[in-house]
Amino acid sequence: MTRMARRLVHLVDDDPGVRTALASMLATWDFDVAAHESAEAFLDALAAGASGCVVADVRMPGMGGLELQRELARRGATLPVILITGHGDVPMAVAAIKAGAQDFIEKPVDDDALAAAIRRALAIAEEAEGAKAAREALRQRHARLTAREAQVMGLVVAGHSNASIAAQLGLSQRTVEHYRAQVMMKMEAPSLAALVKLAAALGE
Amino acid sequence: MAVATSRDARTGLPDWAWGILVMVGIVLLSRLSDIASFTGLPIKPWKPGAGFAFGMLLVRGLHLLPWVLLGQASAVLAASLAADLPPDWGASIAAGFSASLGLGIAADYLRRRTRVDLALSRLGDVLRLLVVAIALAPAISALEVLAFVSIGPLREAEAQVGFLRLCIGNLIGMAVVTPIVLRLHAPGLSRLRAVGGVAVLEIAALCGALLVLAWYIFGIKETDEFKLFDLLFLPMVAFAVRYGLDGALAGLALTQVAMMGWLRWQDFPAAGVVELQTLFFILSATCIFVGIVVDERERAGAALRANEKLLREQDAQLARVMRLDAIGEMASTLSHEITQPLTAVRAHLRAALRRLEAGATGIEAATTDLRHGVTQVDLAAGIIRRLREFLGRGEPHREAIDPLALVRDALALAAPDAERGGVRVVLHAPALLPAVLADRIQMQQVLLNLLRNAVEASRAGDGARLVSVGLRASDGEAIEVSVHDDGPGIAEEIRPRLFAAFATTRPHGLGLGLAISRTIVEAHGGRIWLERPGPDGTEFRFTLPLARPA
């Protein structure tokens, strides 16, 4: 995680005046702003595994902020979305929050509130990204196991003793002990309890 | 005897009281209509009692039948007594029984088998009634004659003459008296009962004409009753045309009484009375049909007018809703259009501020922010200018308009609102005012806005809920319009910016009404101001220049 990615804000607004102004203002809060003139343009430019958060106007020609948020969810993108609106009414705010919007800010935008919302969103995004990365690393470790080792790991985690595993697989107990040591090493598990936890995380 | 004890909800009379009323009515009518009868027997060509009994059986039900029997029998007895003859009990009861049996069967048939409306509101109802009367009259007359011949004193040789007399008597009774009973019983105000003013004079004149004619035709021995009878059609048709069925029935009753009075006075031969009654039946049928056709046309016309009024109201409501919708739409667009540059300006100002606070290195970027901010402010100003042009709608379509018509139109549009709020709106204006030069639709907007404000204020206050609109010529160059209400007045703090946009005390108002009104009035070269702020009455006034200044 670079510092830059942590502070990246995707600003989506069709009004060039508002877009320029918000970009300039957010820059003074030390955010890195990537401005887009429409939701469609933003989605086109969106790379897989993009990070940061999205600040989008609700009312835009073509795809509006609410639809953009739904589209992001549909694509499995984890970017938190903050919506800005000129006429914030309660039903729209409720709909936005229900659809998973991180926050809902009214125009004219209070920059303190917006900055706070962005920081919260980025923290959440970072946390989500961290969890995602950890799961990926674990999967890679598991992939290093041979077929036999994976088989043995499954039985160990299920609570079988070495003798039981040996009988089931038609191996000697020594061989089972060897596989078991390999599993503990490759999975970087310091104890049997830790291995069980890792297996549970893998299964998610 | 079946004496029911139920009470009538409308009159509160118990059934036995109705019964006695029917019985006494039959006897009285029979005595009053004693003309050209066979000595001692109520065999006469004028039998309003039968029509009365038939009408009562129709409206009150068959349980009155025993009372009808009693009434008819008593009438026969009374006739004997009046002629100083010994009472013939058998003949009385037989005659009463046969008459009430016939009437009862006919009434039952009409009530149950036909869907006759007893209020006689349609031509078909009267037709049914008359057809039944024409069929019934010979039947009950035959039964009565049979009773008198077989039990009573009537000789067989007299049976045919007696039958004819009874027949025409019963027929006219049912054609004239029965409809009167039905109409008196019908719910709602009859047209005769609802008349007043000039109509009273007209009715008096018509009645006078009828009585004079009746005297001329029947009261003077030299004139031929049969040749002149048709003269009666003139006032009678006038009655029917002017006052419908009720008028026709009242006129017929009057004519019948007058005719019989004069005939009796000059001892007219009985055979002649029978013939005159036949003519009278034709007169009755004609007038009743004319009356009911007139009624139907009147009702159709009233329904049409009610429909038109409804449509007009709906139109006005639609126009109002559309106008409100347009204002709402405009307000929404306006708020979006203005919010955009406002958002940009605020962001640029905050950015500039933060850059300058951060130190000298930010000056260049801060300058750019401020420059952008100025551009955005200009943008917002442009939007507002466009809006004002839109509201002023450039050059309005001005024409010379009668200010009174203008105000009346606006009053008509505001009337439903006022009615709903229980507010009375009155107009004070001279009959003749010079024309003003104005855009009709825009002026309607101004007037309607002032009126609606006034009505709403009146409703909110605890005054008499009176809005008065005044029109007067002011100094020969303009017309001054005033709208006064007795509402709670205008709060002190609102007054200075009363005509500014969004100055409203109402929870649902936009506060654009007076602002738009001022724009329009001033575009017309007029002036609008608050003459009295309340609380003892609020009054707005505005002026409109004359089309041709004096």
mmCIF file with all atom_site columns, N, CA and C in Angstrom, chain B residues 516-543:
data_model
loop_
_atom_site.group_PDB
_atom_site.id
_atom_site.type_symbol
_atom_site.label_atom_id
_atom_site.label_alt_id
_atom_site.label_comp_id
_atom_site.label_asym_id
_atom_site.label_entity_id
_atom_site.label_seq_id
_atom_site.pdbx_PDB_ins_code
_atom_site.Cartn_x
_atom_site.Cartn_y
_atom_site.Cartn_z
_atom_site.occupancy
_atom_site.B_iso_or_equiv
_atom_site.pdbx_formal_charge
_atom_site.auth_seq_id
_atom_site.auth_comp_id
_atom_site.auth_asym_id
_atom_site.auth_atom_id
_atom_site.pdbx_PDB_model_num
ATOM 1  N N  . ILE B 1 516 ? -43.703 37.768 -8.282  1.00 0.00 ? 516 ILE B N  1
ATOM 2  C CA . ILE B 1 516 ? -44.106 37.654 -9.681  1.00 0.00 ? 516 ILE B CA 1
ATOM 3  C C  . ILE B 1 516 ? -45.149 38.717 -10.001 1.00 0.00 ? 516 ILE B C  1
ATOM 4  N N  . SER B 1 517 ? -46.097 38.922 -9.059  1.00 0.00 ? 517 SER B N  1
ATOM 5  C CA . SER B 1 517 ? -47.131 39.929 -9.273  1.00 0.00 ? 517 SER B CA 1
ATOM 6  C C  . SER B 1 517 ? -46.499 41.300 -9.502  1.00 0.00 ? 517 SER B C  1
ATOM 7  N N  . ARG B 1 518 ? -45.521 41.617 -8.689  1.00 0.00 ? 518 ARG B N  1
ATOM 8  C CA . ARG B 1 518 ? -44.902 42.936 -8.843  1.00 0.00 ? 518 ARG B CA 1
ATOM 9  C C  . ARG B 1 518 ? -44.212 43.050 -10.199 1.00 0.00 ? 518 ARG B C  1
ATOM 10 N N  . THR B 1 519 ? -43.490 41.987 -10.581 1.00 0.00 ? 519 THR B N  1
ATOM 11 C CA . THR B 1 519 ? -42.826 41.999 -11.882 1.00 0.00 ? 519 THR B CA 1
ATOM 12 C C  . THR B 1 519 ? -43.839 42.280 -12.986 1.00 0.00 ? 519 THR B C  1
ATOM 13 N N  . ILE B 1 520 ? -44.974 41.585 -12.905 1.00 0.00 ? 520 ILE B N  1
ATOM 14 C CA . ILE B 1 520 ? -45.982 41.727 -13.968 1.00 0.00 ? 520 ILE B CA 1
ATOM 15 C C  . ILE B 1 520 ? -46.586 43.125 -13.955 1.00 0.00 ? 520 ILE B C  1
ATOM 16 N N  . VAL B 1 521 ? -47.010 43.576 -12.751 1.00 0.00 ? 521 VAL B N  1
ATOM 17 C CA . VAL B 1 521 ? -47.664 44.886 -12.673 1.00 0.00 ? 521 VAL B CA 1
ATOM 18 C C  . VAL B 1 521 ? -46.711 45.980 -13.150 1.00 0.00 ? 521 VAL B C  1
ATOM 19 N N  . GLU B 1 522 ? -45.462 45.908 -12.729 1.00 0.00 ? 522 GLU B N  1
ATOM 20 C CA . GLU B 1 522 ? -44.517 46.954 -13.124 1.00 0.00 ? 522 GLU B CA 1
ATOM 21 C C  . GLU B 1 522 ? -44.204 46.896 -14.612 1.00 0.00 ? 522 GLU B C  1
ATOM 22 N N  . ALA B 1 523 ? -44.184 45.670 -15.164 1.00 0.00 ? 523 ALA B N  1
ATOM 23 C CA . ALA B 1 523 ? -43.969 45.539 -16.607 1.00 0.00 ? 523 ALA B CA 1
ATOM 24 C C  . ALA B 1 523 ? -45.119 46.172 -17.379 1.00 0.00 ? 523 ALA B C  1
ATOM 25 N N  . HIS B 1 524 ? -46.300 46.270 -16.737 1.00 0.00 ? 524 HIS B N  1
ATOM 26 C CA . HIS B 1 524 ? -47.446 46.896 -17.383 1.00 0.00 ? 524 HIS B CA 1
ATOM 27 C C  . HIS B 1 524 ? -47.458 48.406 -17.163 1.00 0.00 ? 524 HIS B C  1
ATOM 28 N N  . GLY B 1 525 ? -46.459 48.903 -16.442 1.00 0.00 ? 525 GLY B N  1
ATOM 29 C CA . GLY B 1 525 ? -46.433 50.332 -16.156 1.00 0.00 ? 525 GLY B CA 1
ATOM 30 C C  . GLY B 1 525 ? -47.307 50.696 -14.971 1.00 0.00 ? 525 GLY B C  1
ATOM 31 N N  . GLY B 1 526 ? -47.657 49.694 -14.155 1.00 0.00 ? 526 GLY B N  1
ATOM 32 C CA . GLY B 1 526 ? -48.479 49.960 -12.976 1.00 0.00 ? 526 GLY B CA 1
ATOM 33 C C  . GLY B 1 526 ? -47.642 49.870 -11.703 1.00 0.00 ? 526 GLY B C  1
ATOM 34 N N  . ARG B 1 527 ? -48.345 49.900 -10.584 1.00 0.00 ? 527 ARG B N  1
ATOM 35 C CA . ARG B 1 527 ? -47.680 49.914 -9.290  1.00 0.00 ? 527 ARG B CA 1
ATOM 36 C C  . ARG B 1 527 ? -48.461 48.981 -8.377  1.00 0.00 ? 527 ARG B C  1
ATOM 37 N N  . ILE B 1 528 ? -47.791 48.275 -7.490  1.00 0.00 ? 528 ILE B N  1
ATOM 38 C CA . ILE B 1 528 ? -48.503 47.432 -6.530  1.00 0.00 ? 528 ILE B CA 1
ATOM 39 C C  . ILE B 1 528 ? -47.959 47.725 -5.145  1.00 0.00 ? 528 ILE B C  1
ATOM 40 N N  . TRP B 1 529 ? -48.844 47.844 -4.167  1.00 0.00 ? 529 TRP B N  1
ATOM 41 C CA . TRP B 1 529 ? -48.381 48.167 -2.821  1.00 0.00 ? 529 TRP B CA 1
ATOM 42 C C  . TRP B 1 529 ? -49.338 47.637 -1.764  1.00 0.00 ? 529 TRP B C  1
ATOM 43 N N  . LEU B 1 530 ? -48.832 47.642 -0.554  1.00 0.00 ? 530 LEU B N  1
ATOM 44 C CA . LEU B 1 530 ? -49.661 47.212 0.583   1.00 0.00 ? 530 LEU B CA 1
ATOM 45 C C  . LEU B 1 530 ? -50.291 48.454 1.176   1.00 0.00 ? 530 LEU B C  1
ATOM 46 N N  . GLU B 1 531 ? -51.622 48.564 1.055   1.00 0.00 ? 531 GLU B N  1
ATOM 47 C CA . GLU B 1 531 ? -52.296 49.782 1.513   1.00 0.00 ? 531 GLU B CA 1
ATOM 48 C C  . GLU B 1 531 ? -52.506 49.729 3.026   1.00 0.00 ? 531 GLU B C  1
ATOM 49 N N  . ARG B 1 532 ? -52.984 48.584 3.511   1.00 0.00 ? 532 ARG B N  1
ATOM 50 C CA . ARG B 1 532 ? -53.203 48.428 4.959   1.00 0.00 ? 532 ARG B CA 1
ATOM 51 C C  . ARG B 1 532 ? -52.622 47.089 5.374   1.00 0.00 ? 532 ARG B C  1
ATOM 52 N N  . PRO B 1 533 ? -51.742 47.087 6.370   1.00 0.00 ? 533 PRO B N  1
ATOM 53 C CA . PRO B 1 533 ? -51.088 45.824 6.734   1.00 0.00 ? 533 PRO B CA 1
ATOM 54 C C  . PRO B 1 533 ? -51.874 44.999 7.747   1.00 0.00 ? 533 PRO B C  1
ATOM 55 N N  . GLY B 1 534 ? -53.008 45.475 8.206   1.00 0.00 ? 534 GLY B N  1
ATOM 56 C CA . GLY B 1 534 ? -53.710 44.767 9.267   1.00 0.00 ? 534 GLY B CA 1
ATOM 57 C C  . GLY B 1 534 ? -53.309 45.303 10.615  1.00 0.00 ? 534 GLY B C  1
ATOM 58 N N  . PRO B 1 535 ? -53.707 44.734 11.744  1.00 0.00 ? 535 PRO B N  1
ATOM 59 C CA . PRO B 1 535 ? -54.496 43.496 11.822  1.00 0.00 ? 535 PRO B CA 1
ATOM 60 C C  . PRO B 1 535 ? -55.993 43.726 11.564  1.00 0.00 ? 535 PRO B C  1
ATOM 61 N N  . ASP B 1 536 ? -56.439 45.026 11.565  1.00 0.00 ? 536 ASP B N  1
ATOM 62 C CA . ASP B 1 536 ? -57.876 45.254 11.325  1.00 0.00 ? 536 ASP B CA 1
ATOM 63 C C  . ASP B 1 536 ? -58.115 45.377 9.823   1.00 0.00 ? 536 ASP B C  1
ATOM 64 N N  . GLY B 1 537 ? -57.833 44.291 9.110   1.00 0.00 ? 537 GLY B N  1
ATOM 65 C CA . GLY B 1 537 ? -58.027 44.301 7.665   1.00 0.00 ? 537 GLY B CA 1
ATOM 66 C C  . GLY B 1 537 ? -56.727 44.532 6.923   1.00 0.00 ? 537 GLY B C  1
ATOM 67 N N  . THR B 1 538 ? -56.478 43.706 5.941   1.00 0.00 ? 538 THR B N  1
ATOM 68 C CA . THR B 1 538 ? -55.284 43.828 5.107   1.00 0.00 ? 538 THR B CA 1
ATOM 69 C C  . THR B 1 538 ? -55.737 44.202 3.709   1.00 0.00 ? 538 THR B C  1
ATOM 70 N N  . GLU B 1 539 ? -55.028 45.137 3.095   1.00 0.00 ? 539 GLU B N  1
ATOM 71 C CA . GLU B 1 539 ? -55.462 45.523 1.745   1.00 0.00 ? 539 GLU B CA 1
ATOM 72 C C  . GLU B 1 539 ? -54.267 45.727 0.825   1.00 0.00 ? 539 GLU B C  1
ATOM 73 N N  . PHE B 1 540 ? -54.311 45.037 -0.305  1.00 0.00 ? 540 PHE B N  1
ATOM 74 C CA . PHE B 1 540 ? -53.330 45.265 -1.358  1.00 0.00 ? 540 PHE B CA 1
ATOM 75 C C  . PHE B 1 540 ? -53.987 46.066 -2.464  1.00 0.00 ? 540 PHE B C  1
ATOM 76 N N  . ARG B 1 541 ? -53.191 46.915 -3.094  1.00 0.00 ? 541 ARG B N  1
ATOM 77 C CA . ARG B 1 541 ? -53.738 47.662 -4.233  1.00 0.00 ? 541 ARG B CA 1
ATOM 78 C C  . ARG B 1 541 ? -52.733 47.627 -5.372  1.00 0.00 ? 541 ARG B C  1
ATOM 79 N N  . PHE B 1 542 ? -53.265 47.668 -6.577  1.00 0.00 ? 542 PHE B N  1
ATOM 80 C CA . PHE B 1 542 ? -52.369 47.885 -7.716  1.00 0.00 ? 542 PHE B CA 1
ATOM 81 C C  . PHE B 1 542 ? -53.075 48.699 -8.784  1.00 0.00 ? 542 PHE B C  1
ATOM 82 N N  . THR B 1 543 ? -52.289 49.329 -9.633  1.00 0.00 ? 543 THR B N  1
ATOM 83 C CA . THR B 1 543 ? -52.872 50.163 -10.686 1.00 0.00 ? 543 THR B CA 1
ATOM 84 C C  . THR B 1 543 ? -52.541 49.580 -12.046 1.00 0.00 ? 543 THR B C  1
#
